[in-house]
Coordinates of C-alpha atoms and ligand atoms in Angstrom, one line a residue:
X47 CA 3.9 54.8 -78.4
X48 CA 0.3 53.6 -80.0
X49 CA -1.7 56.4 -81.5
X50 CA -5.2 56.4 -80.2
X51 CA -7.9 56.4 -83.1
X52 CA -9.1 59.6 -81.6
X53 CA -5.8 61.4 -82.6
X54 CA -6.3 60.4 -86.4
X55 CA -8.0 63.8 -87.0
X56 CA -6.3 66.8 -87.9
X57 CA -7.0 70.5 -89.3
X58 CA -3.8 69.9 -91.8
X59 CA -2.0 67.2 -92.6
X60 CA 1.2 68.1 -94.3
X61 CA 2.6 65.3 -96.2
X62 CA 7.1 65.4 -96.7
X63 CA 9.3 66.9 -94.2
X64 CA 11.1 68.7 -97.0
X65 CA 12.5 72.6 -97.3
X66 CA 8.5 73.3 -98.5
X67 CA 6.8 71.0 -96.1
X68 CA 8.2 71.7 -92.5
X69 CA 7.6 75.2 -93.6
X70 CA 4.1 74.7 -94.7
X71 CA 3.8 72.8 -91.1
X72 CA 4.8 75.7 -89.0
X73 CA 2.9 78.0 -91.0
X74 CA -0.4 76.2 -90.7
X75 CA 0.0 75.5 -86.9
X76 CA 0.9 79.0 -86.6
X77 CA -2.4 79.6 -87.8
X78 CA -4.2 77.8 -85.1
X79 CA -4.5 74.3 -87.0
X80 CA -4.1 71.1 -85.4
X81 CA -1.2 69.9 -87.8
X82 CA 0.4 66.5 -88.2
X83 CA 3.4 65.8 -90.4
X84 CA 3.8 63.0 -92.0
X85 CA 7.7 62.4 -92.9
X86 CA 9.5 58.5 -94.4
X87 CA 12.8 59.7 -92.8
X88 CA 14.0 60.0 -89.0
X89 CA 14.9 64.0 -89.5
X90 CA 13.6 66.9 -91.6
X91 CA 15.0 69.0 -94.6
X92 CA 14.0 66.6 -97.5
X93 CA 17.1 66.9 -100.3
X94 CA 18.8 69.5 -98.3
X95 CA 19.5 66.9 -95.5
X96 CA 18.9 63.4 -97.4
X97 CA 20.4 64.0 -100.3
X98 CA 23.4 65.8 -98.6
X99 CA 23.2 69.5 -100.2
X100 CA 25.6 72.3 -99.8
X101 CA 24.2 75.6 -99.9
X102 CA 21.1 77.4 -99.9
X103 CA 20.8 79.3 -103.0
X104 CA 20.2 83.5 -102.4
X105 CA 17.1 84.4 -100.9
X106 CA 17.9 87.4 -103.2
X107 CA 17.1 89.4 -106.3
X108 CA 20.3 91.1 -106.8
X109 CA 21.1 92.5 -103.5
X110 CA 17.1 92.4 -102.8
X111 CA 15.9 90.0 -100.0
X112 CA 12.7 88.8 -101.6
X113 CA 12.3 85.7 -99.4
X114 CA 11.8 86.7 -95.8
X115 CA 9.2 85.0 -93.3
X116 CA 9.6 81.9 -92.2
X117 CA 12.8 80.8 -94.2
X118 CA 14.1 84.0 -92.8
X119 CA 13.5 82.9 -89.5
X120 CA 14.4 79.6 -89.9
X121 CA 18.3 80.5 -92.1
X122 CA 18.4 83.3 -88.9
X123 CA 17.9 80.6 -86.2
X124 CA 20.9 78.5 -87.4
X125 CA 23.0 81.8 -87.7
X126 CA 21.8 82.1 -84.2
X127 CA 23.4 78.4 -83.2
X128 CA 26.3 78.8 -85.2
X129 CA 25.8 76.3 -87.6
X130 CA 24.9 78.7 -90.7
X131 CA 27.0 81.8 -92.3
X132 CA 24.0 82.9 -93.6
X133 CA 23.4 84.2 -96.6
X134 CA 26.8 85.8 -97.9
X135 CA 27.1 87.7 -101.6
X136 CA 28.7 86.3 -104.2
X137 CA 31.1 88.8 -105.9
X138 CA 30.2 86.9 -109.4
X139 CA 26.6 85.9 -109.6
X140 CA 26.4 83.7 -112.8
X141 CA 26.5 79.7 -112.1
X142 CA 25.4 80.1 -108.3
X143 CA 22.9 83.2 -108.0
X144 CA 23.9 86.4 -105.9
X145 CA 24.3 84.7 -102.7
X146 CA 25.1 81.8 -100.7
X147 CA 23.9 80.5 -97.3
X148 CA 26.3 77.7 -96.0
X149 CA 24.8 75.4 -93.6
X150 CA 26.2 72.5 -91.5
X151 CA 22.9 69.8 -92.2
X152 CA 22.8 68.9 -88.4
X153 CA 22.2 72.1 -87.5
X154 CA 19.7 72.4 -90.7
X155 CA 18.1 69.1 -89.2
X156 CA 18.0 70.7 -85.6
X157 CA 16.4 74.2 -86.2
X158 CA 13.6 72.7 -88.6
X159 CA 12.6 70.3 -85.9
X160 CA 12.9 73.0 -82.8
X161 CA 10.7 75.1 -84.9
X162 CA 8.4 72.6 -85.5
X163 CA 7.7 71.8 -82.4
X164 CA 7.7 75.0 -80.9
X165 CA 4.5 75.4 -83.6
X166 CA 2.8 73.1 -81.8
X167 CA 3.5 70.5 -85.0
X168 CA 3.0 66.3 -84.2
X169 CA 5.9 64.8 -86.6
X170 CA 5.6 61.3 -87.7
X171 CA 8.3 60.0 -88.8
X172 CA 9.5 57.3 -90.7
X173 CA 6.0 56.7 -92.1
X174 CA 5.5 56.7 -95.8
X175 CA 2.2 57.9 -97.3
X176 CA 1.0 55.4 -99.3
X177 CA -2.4 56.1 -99.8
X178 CA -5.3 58.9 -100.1
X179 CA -8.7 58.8 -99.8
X180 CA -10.7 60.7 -101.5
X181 CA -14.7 61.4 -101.5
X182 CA -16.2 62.9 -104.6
X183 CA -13.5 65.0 -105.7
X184 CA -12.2 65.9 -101.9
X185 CA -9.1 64.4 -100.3
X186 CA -9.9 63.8 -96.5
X187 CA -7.0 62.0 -95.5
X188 CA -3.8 59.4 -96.3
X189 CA -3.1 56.4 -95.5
X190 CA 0.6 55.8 -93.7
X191 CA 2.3 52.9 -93.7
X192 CA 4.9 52.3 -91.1
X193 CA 6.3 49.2 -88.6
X194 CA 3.1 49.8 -87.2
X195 CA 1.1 48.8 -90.0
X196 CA -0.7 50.7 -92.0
X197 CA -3.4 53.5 -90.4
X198 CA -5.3 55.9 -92.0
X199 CA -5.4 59.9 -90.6
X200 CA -7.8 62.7 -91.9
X201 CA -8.0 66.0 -92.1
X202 CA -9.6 68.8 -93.5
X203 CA -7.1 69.8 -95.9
X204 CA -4.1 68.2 -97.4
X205 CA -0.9 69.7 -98.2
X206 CA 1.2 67.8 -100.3
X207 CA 5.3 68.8 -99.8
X208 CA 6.1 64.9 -101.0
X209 CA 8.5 67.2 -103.9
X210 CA 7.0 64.2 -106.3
X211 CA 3.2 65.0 -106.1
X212 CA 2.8 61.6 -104.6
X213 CA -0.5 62.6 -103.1
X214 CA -1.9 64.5 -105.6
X215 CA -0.9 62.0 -107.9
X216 CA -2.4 58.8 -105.8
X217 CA -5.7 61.0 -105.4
X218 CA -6.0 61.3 -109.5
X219 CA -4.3 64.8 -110.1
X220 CA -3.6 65.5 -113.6
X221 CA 0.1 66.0 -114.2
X222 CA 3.0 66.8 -116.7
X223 CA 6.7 65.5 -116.1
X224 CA 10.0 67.6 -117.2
X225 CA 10.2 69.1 -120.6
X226 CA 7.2 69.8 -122.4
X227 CA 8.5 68.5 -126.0
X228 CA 10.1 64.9 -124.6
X229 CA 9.3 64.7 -120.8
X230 CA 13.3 64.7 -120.1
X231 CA 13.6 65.9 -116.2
X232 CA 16.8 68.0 -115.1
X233 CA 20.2 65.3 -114.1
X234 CA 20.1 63.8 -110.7
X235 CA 23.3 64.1 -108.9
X236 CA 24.4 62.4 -106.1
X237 CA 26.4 65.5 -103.5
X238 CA 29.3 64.3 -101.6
X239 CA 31.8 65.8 -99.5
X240 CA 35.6 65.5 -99.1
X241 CA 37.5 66.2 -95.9
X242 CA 41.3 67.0 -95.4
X243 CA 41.1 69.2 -98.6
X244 CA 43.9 72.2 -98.5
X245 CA 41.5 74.8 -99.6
X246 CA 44.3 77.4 -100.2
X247 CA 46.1 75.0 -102.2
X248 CA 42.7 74.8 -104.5
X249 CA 41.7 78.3 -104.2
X250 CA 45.1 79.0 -105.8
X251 CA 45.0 76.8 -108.4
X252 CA 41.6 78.1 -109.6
X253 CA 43.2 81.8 -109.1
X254 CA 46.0 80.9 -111.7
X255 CA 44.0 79.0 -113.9
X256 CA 40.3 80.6 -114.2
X257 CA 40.8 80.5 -118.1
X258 CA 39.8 76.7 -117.1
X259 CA 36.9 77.6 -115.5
X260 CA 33.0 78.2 -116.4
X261 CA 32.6 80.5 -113.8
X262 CA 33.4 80.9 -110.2
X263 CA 33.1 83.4 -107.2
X264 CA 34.7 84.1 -103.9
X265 CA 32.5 85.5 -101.3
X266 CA 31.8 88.7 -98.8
X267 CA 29.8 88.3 -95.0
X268 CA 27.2 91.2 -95.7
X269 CA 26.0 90.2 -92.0
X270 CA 28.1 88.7 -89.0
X271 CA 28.0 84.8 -88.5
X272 CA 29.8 82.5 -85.8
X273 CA 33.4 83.4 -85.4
X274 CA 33.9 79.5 -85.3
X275 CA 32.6 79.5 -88.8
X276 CA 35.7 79.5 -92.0
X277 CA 35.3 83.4 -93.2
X278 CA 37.0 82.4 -96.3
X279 CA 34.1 80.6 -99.0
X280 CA 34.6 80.3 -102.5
X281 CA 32.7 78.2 -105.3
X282 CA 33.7 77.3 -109.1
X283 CA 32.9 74.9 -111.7
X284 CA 36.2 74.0 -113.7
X285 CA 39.1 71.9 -113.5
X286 CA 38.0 71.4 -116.8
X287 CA 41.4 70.3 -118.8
X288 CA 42.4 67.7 -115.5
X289 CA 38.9 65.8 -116.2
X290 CA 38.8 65.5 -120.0
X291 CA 42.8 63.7 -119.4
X292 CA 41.2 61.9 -116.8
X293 CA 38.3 60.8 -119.3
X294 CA 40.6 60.4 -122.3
X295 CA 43.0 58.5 -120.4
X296 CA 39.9 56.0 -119.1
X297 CA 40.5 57.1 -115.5
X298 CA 37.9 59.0 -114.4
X299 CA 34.0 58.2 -114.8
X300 CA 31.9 61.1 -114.7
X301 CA 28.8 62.1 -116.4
X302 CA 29.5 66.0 -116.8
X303 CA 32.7 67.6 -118.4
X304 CA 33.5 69.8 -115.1
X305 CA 33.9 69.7 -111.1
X306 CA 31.5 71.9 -109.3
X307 CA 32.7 72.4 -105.6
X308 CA 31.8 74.9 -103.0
X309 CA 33.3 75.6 -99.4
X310 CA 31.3 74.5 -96.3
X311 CA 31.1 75.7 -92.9
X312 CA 34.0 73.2 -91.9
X313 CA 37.5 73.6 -92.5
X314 CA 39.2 71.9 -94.5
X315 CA 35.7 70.3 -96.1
X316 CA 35.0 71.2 -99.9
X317 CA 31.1 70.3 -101.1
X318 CA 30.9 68.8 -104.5
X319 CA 27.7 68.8 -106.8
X320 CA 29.7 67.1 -109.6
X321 CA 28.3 63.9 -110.6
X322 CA 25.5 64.0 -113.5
X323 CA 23.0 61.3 -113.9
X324 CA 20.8 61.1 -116.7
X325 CA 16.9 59.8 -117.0
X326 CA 16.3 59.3 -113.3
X327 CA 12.6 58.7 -112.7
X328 CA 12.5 59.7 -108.9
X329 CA 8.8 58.2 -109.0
X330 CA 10.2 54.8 -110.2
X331 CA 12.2 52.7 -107.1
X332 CA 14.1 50.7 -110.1
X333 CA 15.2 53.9 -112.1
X334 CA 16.3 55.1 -108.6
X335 CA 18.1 52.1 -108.0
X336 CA 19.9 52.7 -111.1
X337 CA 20.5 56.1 -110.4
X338 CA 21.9 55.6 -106.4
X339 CA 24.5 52.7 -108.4
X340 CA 25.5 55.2 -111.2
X341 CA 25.8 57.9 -108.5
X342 CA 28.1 56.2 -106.2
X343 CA 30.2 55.0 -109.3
X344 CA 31.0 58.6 -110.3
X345 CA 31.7 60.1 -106.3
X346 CA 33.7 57.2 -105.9
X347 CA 35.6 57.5 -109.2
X348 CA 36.2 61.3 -109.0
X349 CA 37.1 61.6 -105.6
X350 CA 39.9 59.0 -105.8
X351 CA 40.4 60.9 -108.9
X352 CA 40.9 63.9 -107.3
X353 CA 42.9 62.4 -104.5
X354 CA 44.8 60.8 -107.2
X355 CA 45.5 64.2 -109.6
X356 CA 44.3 67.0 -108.3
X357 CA 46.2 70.3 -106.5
X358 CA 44.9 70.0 -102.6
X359 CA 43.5 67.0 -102.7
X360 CA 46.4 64.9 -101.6
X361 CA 45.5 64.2 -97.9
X362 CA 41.9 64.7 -98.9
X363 CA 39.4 61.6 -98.1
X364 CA 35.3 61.1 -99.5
X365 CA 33.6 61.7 -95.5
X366 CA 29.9 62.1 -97.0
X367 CA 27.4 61.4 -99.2
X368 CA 23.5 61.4 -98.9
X369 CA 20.5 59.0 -97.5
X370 CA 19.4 59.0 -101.1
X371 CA 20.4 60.4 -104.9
X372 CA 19.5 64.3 -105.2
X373 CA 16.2 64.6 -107.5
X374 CA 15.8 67.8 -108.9
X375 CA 12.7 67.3 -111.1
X376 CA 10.0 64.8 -111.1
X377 CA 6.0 65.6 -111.8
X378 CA 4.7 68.9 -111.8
X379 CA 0.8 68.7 -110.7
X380 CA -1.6 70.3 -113.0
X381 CA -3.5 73.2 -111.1
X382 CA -5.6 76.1 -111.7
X383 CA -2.9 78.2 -113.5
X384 CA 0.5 76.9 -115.1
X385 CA 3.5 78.9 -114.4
X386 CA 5.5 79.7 -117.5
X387 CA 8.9 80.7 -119.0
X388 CA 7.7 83.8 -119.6
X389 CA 5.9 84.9 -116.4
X390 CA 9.2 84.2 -114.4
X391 CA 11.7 85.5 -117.0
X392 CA 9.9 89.0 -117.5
X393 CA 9.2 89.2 -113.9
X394 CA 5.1 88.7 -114.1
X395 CA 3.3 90.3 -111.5
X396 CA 0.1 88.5 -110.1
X397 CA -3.3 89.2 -108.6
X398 CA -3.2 86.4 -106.2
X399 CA 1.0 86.7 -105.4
X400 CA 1.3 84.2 -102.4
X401 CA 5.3 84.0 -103.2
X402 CA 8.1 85.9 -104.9
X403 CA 10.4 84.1 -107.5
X404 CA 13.7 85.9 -108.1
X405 CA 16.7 82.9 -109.3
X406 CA 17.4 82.5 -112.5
X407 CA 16.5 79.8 -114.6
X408 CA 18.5 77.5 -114.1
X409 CA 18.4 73.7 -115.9
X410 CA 21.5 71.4 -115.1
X411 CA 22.3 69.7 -119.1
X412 CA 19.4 67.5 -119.5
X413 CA 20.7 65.7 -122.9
X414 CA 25.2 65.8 -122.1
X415 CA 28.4 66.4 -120.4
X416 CA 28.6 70.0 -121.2
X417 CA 27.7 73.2 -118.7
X418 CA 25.8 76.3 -118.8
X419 CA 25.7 77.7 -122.9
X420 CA 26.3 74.1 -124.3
X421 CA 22.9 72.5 -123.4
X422 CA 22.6 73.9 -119.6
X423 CA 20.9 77.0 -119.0
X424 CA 21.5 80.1 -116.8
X425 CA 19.1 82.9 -117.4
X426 CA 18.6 86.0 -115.5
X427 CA 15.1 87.4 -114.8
X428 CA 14.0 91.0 -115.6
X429 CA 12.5 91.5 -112.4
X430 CA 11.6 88.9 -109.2
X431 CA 8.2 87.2 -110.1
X432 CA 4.8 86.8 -108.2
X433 CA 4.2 82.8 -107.7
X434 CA -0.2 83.2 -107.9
X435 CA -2.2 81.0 -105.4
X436 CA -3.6 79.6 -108.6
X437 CA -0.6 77.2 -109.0
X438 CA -0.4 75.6 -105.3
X439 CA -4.6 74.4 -106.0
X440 CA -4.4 71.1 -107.8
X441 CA -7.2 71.3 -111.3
X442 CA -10.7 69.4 -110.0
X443 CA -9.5 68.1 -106.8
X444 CA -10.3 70.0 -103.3
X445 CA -9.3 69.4 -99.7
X446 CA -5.4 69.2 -101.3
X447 CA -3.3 72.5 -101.8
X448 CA 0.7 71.8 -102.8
X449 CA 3.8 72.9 -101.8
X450 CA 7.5 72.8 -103.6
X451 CA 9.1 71.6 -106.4
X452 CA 5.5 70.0 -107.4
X453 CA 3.4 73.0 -108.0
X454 CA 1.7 73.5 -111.2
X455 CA 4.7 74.9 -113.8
X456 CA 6.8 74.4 -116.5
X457 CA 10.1 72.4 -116.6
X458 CA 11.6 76.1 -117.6
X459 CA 9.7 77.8 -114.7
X460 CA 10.6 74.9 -112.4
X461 CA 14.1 75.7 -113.4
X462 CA 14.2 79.0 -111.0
X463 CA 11.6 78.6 -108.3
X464 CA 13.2 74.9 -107.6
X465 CA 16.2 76.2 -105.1
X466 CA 15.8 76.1 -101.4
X467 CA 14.3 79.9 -101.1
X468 CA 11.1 79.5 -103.6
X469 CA 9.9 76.5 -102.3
X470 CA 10.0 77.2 -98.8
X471 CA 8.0 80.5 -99.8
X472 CA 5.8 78.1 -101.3
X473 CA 5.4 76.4 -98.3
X474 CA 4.6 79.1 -96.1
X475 CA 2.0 79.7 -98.2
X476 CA 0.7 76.6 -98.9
X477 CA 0.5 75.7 -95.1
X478 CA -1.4 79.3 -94.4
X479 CA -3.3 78.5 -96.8
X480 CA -4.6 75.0 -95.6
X481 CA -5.1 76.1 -92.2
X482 CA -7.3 79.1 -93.6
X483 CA -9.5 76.7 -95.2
X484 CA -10.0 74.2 -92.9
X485 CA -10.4 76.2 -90.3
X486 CA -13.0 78.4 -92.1
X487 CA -14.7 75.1 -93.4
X488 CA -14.3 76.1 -97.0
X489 CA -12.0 74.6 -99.8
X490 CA -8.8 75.8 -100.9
X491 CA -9.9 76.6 -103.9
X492 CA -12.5 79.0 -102.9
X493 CA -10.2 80.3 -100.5
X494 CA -10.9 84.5 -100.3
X495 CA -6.8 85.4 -101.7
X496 CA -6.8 88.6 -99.7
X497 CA -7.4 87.2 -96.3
X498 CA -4.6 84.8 -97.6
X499 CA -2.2 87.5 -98.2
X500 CA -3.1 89.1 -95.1
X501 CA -2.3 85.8 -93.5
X502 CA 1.4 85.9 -94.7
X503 CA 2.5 89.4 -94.4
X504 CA 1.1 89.1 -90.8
X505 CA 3.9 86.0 -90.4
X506 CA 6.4 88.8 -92.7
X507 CA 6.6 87.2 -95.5
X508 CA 7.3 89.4 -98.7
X509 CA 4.6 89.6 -101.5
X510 CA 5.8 92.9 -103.2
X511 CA 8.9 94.7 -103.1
X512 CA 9.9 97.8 -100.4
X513 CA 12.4 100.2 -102.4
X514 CA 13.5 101.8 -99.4
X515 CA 14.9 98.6 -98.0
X516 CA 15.9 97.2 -101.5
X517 CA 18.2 100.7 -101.7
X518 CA 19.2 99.8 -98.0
X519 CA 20.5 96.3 -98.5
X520 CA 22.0 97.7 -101.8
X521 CA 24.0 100.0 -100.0
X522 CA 24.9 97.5 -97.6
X523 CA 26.1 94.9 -99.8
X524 CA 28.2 97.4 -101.9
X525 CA 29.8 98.7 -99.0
X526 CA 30.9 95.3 -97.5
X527 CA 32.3 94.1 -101.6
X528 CA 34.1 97.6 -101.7
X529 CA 35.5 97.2 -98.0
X530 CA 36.5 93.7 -98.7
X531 CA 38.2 95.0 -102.2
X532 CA 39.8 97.4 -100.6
X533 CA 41.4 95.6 -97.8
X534 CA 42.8 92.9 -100.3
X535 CA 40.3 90.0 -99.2
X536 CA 38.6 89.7 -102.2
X537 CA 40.0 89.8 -105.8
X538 CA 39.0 92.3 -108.3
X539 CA 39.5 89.3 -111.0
X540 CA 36.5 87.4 -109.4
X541 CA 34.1 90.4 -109.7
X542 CA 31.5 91.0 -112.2
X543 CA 30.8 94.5 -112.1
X544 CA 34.2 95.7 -110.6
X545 CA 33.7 99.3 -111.6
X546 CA 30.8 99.3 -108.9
X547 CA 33.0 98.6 -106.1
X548 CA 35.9 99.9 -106.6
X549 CA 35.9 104.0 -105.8
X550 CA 35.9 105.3 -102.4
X551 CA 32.2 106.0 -101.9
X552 CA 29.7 103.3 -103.3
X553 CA 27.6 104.1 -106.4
X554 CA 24.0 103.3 -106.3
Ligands
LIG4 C1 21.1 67.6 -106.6 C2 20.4 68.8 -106.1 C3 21.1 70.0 -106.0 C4 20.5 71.1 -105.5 N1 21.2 72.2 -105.2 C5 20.6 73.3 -104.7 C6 21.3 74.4 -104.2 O1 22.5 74.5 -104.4 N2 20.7 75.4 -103.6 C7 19.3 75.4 -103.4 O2 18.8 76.3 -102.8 N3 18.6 74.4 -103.8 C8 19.2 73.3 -104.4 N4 18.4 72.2 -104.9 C9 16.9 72.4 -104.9 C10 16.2 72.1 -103.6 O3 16.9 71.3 -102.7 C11 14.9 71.3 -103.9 O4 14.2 71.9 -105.0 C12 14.0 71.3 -102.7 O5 14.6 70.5 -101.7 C13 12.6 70.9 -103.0 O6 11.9 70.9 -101.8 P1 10.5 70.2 -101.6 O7 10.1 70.4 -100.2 O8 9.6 70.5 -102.7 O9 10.9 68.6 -101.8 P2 12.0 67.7 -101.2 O10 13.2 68.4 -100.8 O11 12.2 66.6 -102.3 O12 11.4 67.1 -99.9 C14 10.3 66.1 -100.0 C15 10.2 65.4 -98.6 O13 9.0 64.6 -98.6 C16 9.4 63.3 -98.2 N5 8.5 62.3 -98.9 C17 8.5 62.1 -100.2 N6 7.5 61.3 -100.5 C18 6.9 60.9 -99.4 C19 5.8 60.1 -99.0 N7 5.1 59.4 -100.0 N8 5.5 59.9 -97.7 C20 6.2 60.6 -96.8 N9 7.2 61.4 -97.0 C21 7.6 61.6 -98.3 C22 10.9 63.1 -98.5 O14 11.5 62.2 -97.7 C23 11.4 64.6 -98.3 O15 11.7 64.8 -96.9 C24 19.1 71.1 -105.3 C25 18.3 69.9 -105.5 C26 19.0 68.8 -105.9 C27 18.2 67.5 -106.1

């Protein structure tokens, strides 16, 4: 169907379809704004559902919900259509963060676009924004190029949820990319997943061999999910002697020194995020196209390697991989305030908090083979951090606010607000915050950050911490470890702290 010329003019105009941006989109029509989203794909979800993900990482600090609001809603609504476990703890945190939410990416795709449009967002898909203009130092609208053509669609405020800064960046934005001392971004990986896997066959190899592991977990349901859902998850990075024969011997190519796998919410389907590739420019198309050849090398080498070698995997088969190769790190846009190392790993409180932070850092081996300890990192945080409004406002530019991986931080504070939780948080604020402005005619920028605030704990999203429910879901989650402990379906080898779990009555 044509667009008119007259419905080129939006409030918002939220620019990626991503975790960040279709959050942003509901949050800013909730608002009142007329919002479009602009999206190159035919579904929502960004890496989650492109790039074929497996879990969401916790929305957790400890046993803490920090991220609540629209993710909440939106993880609750595919509980809802069984197509989610939702978040479940992890009995050991390190490598994967306290909890897991397992989603099935149809469903992911389905409740992002019913919420959507129940927001009264217009999606347009498959449409690419290729252009901005700007006038004086304001952004007032893109350009999208499409089979139609390309048309141009303004707004009042911009939010950019491209995960790449690719407005900001067309509009002039200053930015930094990856490490500060070399620019190096984090790995790209391209996720598959492998069907016909005899999980308990797996599971019990890992259980009789975890001295050939880097770390792994089983899992406990703290809250009910679909009875049509597997009740047994488990994740673990390992198999570490079977891959270095497979190297040594020439019969396995794989860029990392370890298999990372995960259970889904099928049967019998095991999630890997196990291939490594190195120096991916996801802003490039011919480093891309590099990086989608060396990605399909490796899945297609380790999975018949596994099939080949490994315990389980005999009647296994490779069912999935993504529409594109998973980028993790690209540009980070230059705003008002940087976020640093050291705000998210002593647990900075801000003035302007618009989000919590609350994952450790986490930075995938940027220069080898190895994991976590041998040129990875996995740090835990003090305390959960306050994300400020100061790093969503692009430096000089107005009419443009950002959402997601892109915000203005380092590649170490990148490292923990990256996973699916944080930016999402991001979103919801990013999108309130560009239907406050347009609607109140003033820039982002000199946006008043209380009305902001008041904005998002109106749509229940968490800015500070409630002790009385942090004690709460403490309670709760030590109760459902210790039940599951003591009725023999977890193992105490799997559990960090197993002196916490294991008396009669919990100890808080
Ligand atoms: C390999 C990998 C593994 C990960 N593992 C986990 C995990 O286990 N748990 C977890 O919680 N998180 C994980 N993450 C992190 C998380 O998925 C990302 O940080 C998150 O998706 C970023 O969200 P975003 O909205 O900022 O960007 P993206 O997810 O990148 O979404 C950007 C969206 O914008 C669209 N877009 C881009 N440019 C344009 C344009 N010019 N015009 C129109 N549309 C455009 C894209 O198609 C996409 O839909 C992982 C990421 C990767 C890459």
């Amino acid at each position: 169907m044509a667009h008119k010329a007259e419905d080129r003019t939006y409030d918002v105009i939220v620019v990626g379809g991503g975790p960040s941006g279709f959050v942003a989109a509901i949050a800013a029509a909730r608002e009142g704004a007329r919002t479009l989203l602009v999206e190159r794909y035919g579904f929502l979800g960004g890496m989650p559902t492109s790039a074929a993900l497996g879990p969401i990482s916790p929305f957790y600090f400890d046993d803490e919900q920090v991220i609540q609001g629209i993710p909440h809603e939106f993880v609750q609504r595919m509980v809802a259509d069984g197509g989610s476990t939702g978040h479940i703890r992890c009995t050991n945190p390190h490598g994967s963060g306290s909890y897991l939410c397992f989603y099935d990416r149809e469903a992911y795709k389905w409740a992002a676009l019913s919420m959507i449009l129940e927001a009264g967002v217009t999606p347009l898909f498959h449409s690419f924004v290729s252009g901005v203009r700007v006038e004086g130092d304001r952004v007032t609208g893109v350009s999208v190029t499409n089979k139609s053509g390309t048309s141009f669609y303004s707004a009042s405020v911009v939010v950019d949820a491209t995960g790449d800064g690719d407005v900001a960046t067309l509009a002039g934005a200053e930015y930094v990319v990856g490490r500060e001392a070399d620019g190096a971004v984090q790995p790209s990986t391209m996720m598959f997943d492998m069907a016909g896997v005899d999980t308990a066959a797996v599971k019990a190899y890992m259980d009789d061999n975890l001295d050939d592991f880097e770390w792994a977990s089983e899992m406990v349901a703290v809250h009910p999910y679909s009875e049509r859902l597997p009740r047994q998850h488990f994740v673990g990075q390992g198999f570490k002697r079977l891959v270095k024969e497979g190297m040594d011997a020439g019969e396995l190519h794989l860029g990392r020194d370890s298999v990372l796998f995960l259970t889904t919410c099928h049967p019998g389907v095991l999630h890997f995020n196990s291939t490594r590739i190195q120096n991916v420019d996801g802003t490039s198309a011919e480093s891309l196209t590099a990086g989608e050849i060396e990605g399909r090398r490796q899945v297609m080498s380790l999975s018949r390697y596994l099939i080949a070698r490994f315990p389980g995997f005999e009647n296994a088969q490779l069912i999935a991989t993504g529409v594109q190769i998973g980028i993790r790190e690209s540009r980070h846009i230059l705003g008002e305030y940087t976020l640093t190392a050291d705000d998210v790993m002593s647990g900075r409180k801000q003035e302007d908090v618009v989000a919590r932070g609350y994952f450790p850092v986490d930075i995938h081996n940027v220069d080898g083979v190895e994991g976590y300890g041998e040129g990875g990192v996995w740090a835990g945080l003090d305390d959960s951090y306050d994300i400020p409004y100061r790093c969503l406002v692009p430096a000089r530019l107005d009419g443009l606010v950002i959402a997601g991986r892109a915000i203005s931080a380092s590649h170490e504070a990148h490292g923990s607000f990256r996973t699916q939780g944080g930016v999402m948080a991001i979103g919801q604020a990013s999108g309130t915050a560009a239907a406050l402005a347009a609607l109140g005619g003033v820039a982002p920028r000199r946006l008043d950050v209380a009305e902001l605030q008041a904005a998002l704990l109106r749509q229940k999203a968490s800015l500070r911490r409630d002790p009385e429910r942090a004690r709460e879901e403490r309670r709760r989650a030590v109760q459902a470890v210790s039940a599951a402990l003591a009725e023999g379906r977890i193992s105490a080898k799997y559990l960090a702290d197993a002196g916490t779990f294991t008396g009669q009555a919990p100890r808080l």
